């Protein structure tokens, strides 16, 4: 696709916070409010975004739209902005860029995978930042499908010891600056949830220490439904608690906060 | 506040969207149920007539205070009591189209109870106490009309009869009371008269006056006695100084002298008292005795009273005569005093009895007076009742006129189908929203920072809006809303057609 043709594409100019205006996002072309039709949107399989003169990034918009992951040209700007604001908020709270952040919901199906996938995409939109998304929800791994990466080898294989190289379990997704560690494949004889061993801390240490501009986001199951979430959180820098809209009682939130420890939780978000 | 409203509206919409099938079904069910009820609910028709009670007759003010006309307020109640009695049961059953001859008692009772339950007889509103309205409700408008009409005619007929009966009953009652009190008054009068006759002691004042008189008389006599005593002492002293002379006065002369003295005394007493007075009688007896002595010749050795000595000189004789007279006078006074004392005692006894009888007399007198007053009052009332009775007999009191006669009702009672349809629509749309409202109020689950958020929790740093992908919440539900609206319109249209055209 030529640059001219790209320019004819409809772009949405994001006018949000000051941080976004300061060389964090691309603002190209004219402002157009899209009156979308499903057919038009689906025609956009991949778009090329010019990030700077001579440089183009390809975004798999169809894949992302299908899995409800944000991308710069998406129609629903409210969702996009909400994750951008969340990213900015986390960046201001985390002490360093290469932090490890656990994303966990209060209940199963509360949207932790959705939030972690989108949060990783939001960090990846920042040209100064990379994101590594680790699928620790071994009971229901979804990130490999979301980002269309091979399911194995992944976390299970690494923890089992059948895969020793961290590099081999990190998969580069089609989204620029976003990598994924899939959940891996369970064996029929049991779930190798051996997060209590040495391998997981080793993994965290390596992935967070390798690049200074890469944030590691861990998609974990609810702490009240899974024992190893607490173990994972113990090795990470912070926890982001996802509260699904109109699904949990205050009592359950109290228990979750108590399990994690209030000081460890960097913040909460309500997932509508 | 605006944020809360926005959140609330969004919560409503979201909850409605999530439960759209149930809410739509609930709405349709309520609509169909209410429309069915409105269509098939039995209709009732009410016929009514109004009766004007005219008490503005010219005789009213003329007879004010002297005759009583039955109050209007009582008429409606009275009418209900009469018309709902067993006496008119069969008449009303016939008017309603039933055949009492072919009905059993329980059937009649059941049917008449139903008719009476749907019939009202009452005064019409405030300030119109003389307008009585009879109304009857029935599923058949013709039957409603017939029953109402029958009740109305019966009311007019029976009102006049009952008025006369009431006033006559009142008159007869008062008449009985008058007779009763007349007897009581007579009895009271008799008792009073008997008491007065049995206790005729005179008045207490008279008794006190007599007692005072007797006491004064006794005091006077005591004074006289004191004087006489002193005189007697003086004469005796003189007699002792005088020499006794020969007894040239024969005993006869002495007796004669005594008689003369008594005669003088008798004259004195007669001047004051009757001959029956004890002192008078005593002196007369003494004179008679002395005369008898003279006549019988028993003078000589007879002593002629103490202190009366014979054979003295003229002075001595005079002194002795005087002494005798004094002594006689003293005895007379003493006798008189004794008589007065006995009279005094008797009078005091009478005064005591007068006192005792005064209280009882007062009670009898009071009883008599009260009975008399009541009797007089009843006599007055009896005449008033008599005039009222004559007024009612000649129908000069209240008259009843049919102000508005009953007609066959053409419109059923209550709301029309269109109004019920609107009500059904409101209810069927309101119920789901009401349900959602209750769910939002009662559901403790967390929906935002403003609903159930605790200060003990970590800070809320973001909210992810609902991701609809390519459609908004309204558009994602647009098809369902359209289908639901069509169903609703069809339902209401069908029922409206059925009720108005079909």
Coordinates of C-alpha atoms in Angstrom, one line a residue, chain B residues 42-341:
Chain B
X42 CA -68.3 -8.5 33.5
X43 CA -69.7 -5.0 33.0
X44 CA -72.2 -3.5 35.4
X45 CA -74.8 -0.9 34.9
X46 CA -76.3 1.4 37.5
X47 CA -79.7 2.9 37.4
X48 CA -80.7 5.6 39.9
X49 CA -83.6 7.8 40.8
X50 CA -83.7 10.8 43.1
X51 CA -86.5 11.8 45.4
X52 CA -87.0 15.3 46.7
X53 CA -88.3 15.5 50.3
X54 CA -90.4 18.7 50.4
X55 CA -90.8 20.1 53.9
X56 CA -91.4 23.7 52.9
X57 CA -95.1 23.5 53.6
X58 CA -96.6 26.8 54.9
X59 CA -97.6 25.0 58.1
X60 CA -94.0 24.4 59.0
X61 CA -93.2 27.8 60.4
X62 CA -96.7 28.1 61.8
X63 CA -96.4 25.0 63.8
X64 CA -92.7 25.5 64.7
X65 CA -92.3 24.5 68.3
X66 CA -95.7 22.9 68.4
X67 CA -95.3 20.0 66.0
X68 CA -92.3 17.9 64.9
X69 CA -91.8 16.8 61.3
X70 CA -89.6 13.8 60.8
X71 CA -86.0 14.7 59.9
X72 CA -84.8 14.3 56.4
X73 CA -81.6 12.5 57.4
X74 CA -83.6 9.8 59.0
X75 CA -85.6 9.2 55.9
X76 CA -82.9 7.6 53.9
X77 CA -82.0 5.3 56.8
X78 CA -85.6 4.6 57.6
X79 CA -86.3 3.8 53.9
X80 CA -83.5 1.4 53.8
X81 CA -84.7 -0.4 56.9
X82 CA -88.2 -0.7 55.5
X83 CA -87.5 -1.5 51.9
X84 CA -84.9 -4.2 52.8
X85 CA -87.3 -5.9 55.1
X86 CA -88.9 -9.3 54.3
X87 CA -92.2 -7.7 53.6
X88 CA -91.1 -6.5 50.2
X89 CA -88.7 -9.3 49.4
X90 CA -91.0 -11.0 46.9
X91 CA -92.0 -7.7 45.2
X92 CA -88.3 -6.9 44.5
X93 CA -87.6 -10.4 43.4
X94 CA -90.4 -10.1 40.8
X95 CA -89.0 -6.8 39.7
X96 CA -85.6 -8.4 39.1
X97 CA -87.2 -11.0 36.8
X98 CA -87.2 -13.9 39.2
X99 CA -90.3 -16.0 40.1
X100 CA -90.5 -16.2 43.9
X101 CA -93.2 -18.9 43.7
X102 CA -90.7 -21.3 42.2
X103 CA -87.9 -20.5 44.4
X104 CA -86.9 -22.0 47.7
X105 CA -86.3 -19.9 50.8
X106 CA -82.5 -20.2 50.7
X107 CA -82.6 -19.2 47.0
X108 CA -84.8 -16.2 47.8
X109 CA -82.6 -15.2 50.6
X110 CA -79.4 -15.5 48.6
X111 CA -80.9 -13.6 45.7
X112 CA -82.3 -10.8 47.7
X113 CA -79.1 -10.4 49.6
X114 CA -77.3 -9.9 46.3
X115 CA -79.8 -7.3 45.2
X116 CA -79.7 -5.4 48.5
X117 CA -75.9 -5.5 48.4
X118 CA -76.0 -3.7 45.1
X119 CA -78.6 -1.2 46.1
X120 CA -77.9 2.0 47.9
X121 CA -80.3 4.5 49.5
X122 CA -78.7 7.6 50.7
X123 CA -78.8 11.4 50.9
X124 CA -77.2 13.2 48.1
X125 CA -74.1 15.1 49.2
X126 CA -73.7 18.0 51.5
X127 CA -76.2 20.8 51.8
X128 CA -78.7 18.6 50.0
X129 CA -80.0 16.5 52.8
X130 CA -83.5 16.6 51.3
X131 CA -82.5 14.8 48.1
X132 CA -82.6 11.0 48.5
X133 CA -81.0 8.9 45.8
X134 CA -81.9 5.2 45.2
X135 CA -79.5 3.3 42.9
X136 CA -79.1 -0.3 41.9
X137 CA -76.2 -2.0 40.0
X138 CA -76.7 -5.0 37.8
X139 CA -75.1 -6.7 34.9
X140 CA -78.4 -6.3 33.0
X141 CA -79.3 -2.7 32.5
X142 CA -83.0 -3.4 32.1
X143 CA -83.0 -5.3 35.4
X144 CA -81.1 -2.5 37.1
X145 CA -83.8 -0.1 35.9
X146 CA -86.7 -2.2 37.0
X147 CA -85.4 -2.8 40.5
X148 CA -84.6 0.9 41.0
X149 CA -88.0 1.9 39.8
X150 CA -89.7 -0.6 42.1
X151 CA -87.7 0.6 45.1
X152 CA -88.6 4.2 44.3
X153 CA -92.4 3.6 44.2
X154 CA -92.2 1.5 47.3
X155 CA -90.3 4.2 49.0
X156 CA -92.9 6.9 48.2
X157 CA -95.8 4.7 49.3
X158 CA -94.2 3.5 52.5
X159 CA -92.8 6.8 53.6
X160 CA -96.2 8.3 54.1
X161 CA -97.5 5.2 56.0
X162 CA -94.5 5.0 58.2
X163 CA -94.6 8.7 59.0
X164 CA -98.1 8.4 60.2
X165 CA -97.4 5.3 62.2
X166 CA -94.4 7.0 63.8
X167 CA -96.3 10.1 64.9
X168 CA -99.2 8.0 66.2
X169 CA -96.8 5.8 68.1
X170 CA -95.2 8.9 69.6
X171 CA -98.6 10.3 70.6
X172 CA -99.7 7.0 72.2
X173 CA -96.5 6.7 74.1
X174 CA -96.8 10.2 75.5
X175 CA -100.5 9.5 76.4
X176 CA -99.4 6.5 78.4
X177 CA -96.8 8.5 80.2
X178 CA -99.4 11.2 81.1
X179 CA -101.7 8.6 82.6
X180 CA -98.9 7.1 84.6
X181 CA -97.8 10.4 86.0
X182 CA -101.4 11.4 86.8
X183 CA -101.6 8.3 89.0
X184 CA -98.3 9.2 90.6
X185 CA -99.4 12.7 91.3
X186 CA -102.7 11.5 92.9
X187 CA -100.8 9.1 95.1
X188 CA -98.4 11.8 96.1
X189 CA -101.2 14.2 96.9
X190 CA -102.9 11.6 99.1
X191 CA -99.9 10.8 101.0
X192 CA -99.3 14.4 101.8
X193 CA -102.8 14.9 102.9
X194 CA -102.8 11.9 105.2
X195 CA -99.6 13.0 106.7
X196 CA -100.9 16.5 107.4
X197 CA -104.0 15.1 109.0
X198 CA -102.1 12.7 111.2
X199 CA -99.6 15.3 112.2
X200 CA -101.8 18.4 112.8
X201 CA -99.8 19.8 115.7
X202 CA -100.0 23.2 114.4
X203 CA -97.0 25.2 113.4
X204 CA -93.8 25.3 115.2
X205 CA -94.1 29.1 115.5
X206 CA -97.4 28.8 117.3
X207 CA -96.0 26.2 119.7
X208 CA -93.0 28.4 120.5
X209 CA -95.3 31.3 121.1
X210 CA -97.3 29.3 123.6
X211 CA -94.3 28.0 125.3
X212 CA -93.0 31.5 125.7
X213 CA -96.4 32.6 127.1
X214 CA -96.4 29.7 129.6
X215 CA -92.9 30.5 130.7
X216 CA -93.9 34.2 131.2
X217 CA -96.9 33.1 133.2
X218 CA -94.8 30.9 135.5
X219 CA -92.4 33.8 136.1
X220 CA -95.2 36.1 137.0
X221 CA -96.7 33.6 139.4
X222 CA -93.3 33.1 141.0
X223 CA -93.1 36.9 141.5
X224 CA -96.6 36.9 143.0
X225 CA -95.7 34.0 145.3
X226 CA -92.6 35.8 146.5
X227 CA -94.8 38.9 147.3
X228 CA -97.4 36.7 149.0
X229 CA -94.8 35.0 151.2
X230 CA -93.5 38.2 152.4
X231 CA -97.0 39.5 153.1
X232 CA -97.8 36.4 155.1
X233 CA -94.7 36.7 157.1
X234 CA -95.6 40.3 157.9
X235 CA -99.2 39.5 158.9
X236 CA -98.1 36.7 161.1
X237 CA -95.7 39.0 162.8
X238 CA -98.5 41.5 163.4
X239 CA -100.8 38.8 164.7
X240 CA -98.2 37.7 167.3
X241 CA -98.1 41.2 168.6
X242 CA -101.8 41.5 169.0
X243 CA -103.5 40.2 172.2
X244 CA -105.9 37.7 171.7
X245 CA -109.4 38.9 172.4
X246 CA -112.4 36.9 173.2
X247 CA -113.8 34.8 170.7
X248 CA -116.8 37.0 170.0
X249 CA -116.9 35.8 166.4
X250 CA -118.6 32.6 166.2
X251 CA -117.3 30.0 164.1
X252 CA -120.1 30.7 161.8
X253 CA -119.0 34.1 161.3
X254 CA -115.6 32.7 160.6
X255 CA -116.9 30.4 158.1
X256 CA -118.9 33.1 156.5
X257 CA -115.9 35.2 156.5
X258 CA -114.0 32.5 154.8
X259 CA -116.7 32.0 152.2
X260 CA -116.7 35.7 151.4
X261 CA -113.0 35.6 151.0
X262 CA -113.2 32.7 148.6
X263 CA -116.0 34.3 146.7
X264 CA -113.8 37.3 146.2
X265 CA -111.1 35.1 145.0
X266 CA -113.4 33.3 142.7
X267 CA -114.6 36.5 141.2
X268 CA -111.0 37.4 140.6
X269 CA -110.3 34.1 138.8
X270 CA -113.4 34.2 136.7
X271 CA -112.3 37.6 135.4
X272 CA -109.3 35.9 134.0
X273 CA -110.2 32.3 133.3
X274 CA -113.1 30.1 132.4
X275 CA -115.1 28.2 134.9
X276 CA -113.4 25.0 133.8
X277 CA -110.1 26.4 134.8
X278 CA -108.6 24.2 137.5
X279 CA -108.1 27.0 140.0
X280 CA -111.6 28.3 139.4
X281 CA -112.9 24.8 140.0
X282 CA -110.9 24.4 143.1
X283 CA -112.1 27.6 144.7
X284 CA -115.7 26.8 143.8
X285 CA -115.3 23.4 145.4
X286 CA -113.9 25.1 148.6
X287 CA -116.8 27.5 148.7
X288 CA -119.2 24.6 148.2
X289 CA -117.6 22.6 151.0
X290 CA -117.8 25.6 153.4
X291 CA -121.3 26.2 152.5
X292 CA -122.1 22.6 153.1
X293 CA -120.6 22.8 156.5
X294 CA -122.7 25.8 157.3
X295 CA -125.8 24.1 156.1
X296 CA -125.0 20.8 157.8
X297 CA -124.1 22.3 161.1
X298 CA -120.7 20.6 161.3
X299 CA -119.1 23.8 162.3
X300 CA -117.6 24.1 165.7
X301 CA -114.9 21.7 166.3
X302 CA -113.8 21.7 162.6
X303 CA -110.6 23.4 162.0
X304 CA -111.0 25.9 159.2
X305 CA -107.6 25.7 157.6
X306 CA -104.2 26.4 159.0
X307 CA -103.6 29.8 160.3
X308 CA -107.3 30.6 160.6
X309 CA -107.9 31.0 164.3
X310 CA -111.3 32.2 165.8
X311 CA -112.1 34.3 168.9
X312 CA -109.8 37.2 168.2
X313 CA -110.3 40.9 168.5
X314 CA -111.5 42.9 165.5
X315 CA -108.0 43.8 164.5
X316 CA -106.8 40.4 165.3
X317 CA -109.8 39.2 163.3
X318 CA -108.9 41.3 160.4
X319 CA -105.4 40.2 160.6
X320 CA -106.4 36.7 160.7
X321 CA -108.8 37.3 157.8
X322 CA -106.0 38.9 155.9
X323 CA -103.7 36.1 156.7
X324 CA -106.2 33.6 155.6
X325 CA -106.7 35.5 152.4
X326 CA -103.0 35.6 151.7
X327 CA -102.6 32.0 152.4
X328 CA -105.5 31.2 150.1
X329 CA -104.1 33.4 147.4
X330 CA -100.8 31.7 147.7
X331 CA -102.3 28.3 147.3
X332 CA -104.3 29.6 144.4
X333 CA -101.2 30.9 142.8
X334 CA -99.4 27.6 143.4
X335 CA -102.2 25.7 141.9
X336 CA -102.2 28.0 138.9
X337 CA -98.4 27.6 138.6
X338 CA -98.7 23.8 138.5
X339 CA -101.3 24.0 135.9
X340 CA -99.2 26.2 133.7
X341 CA -96.2 23.9 134.2

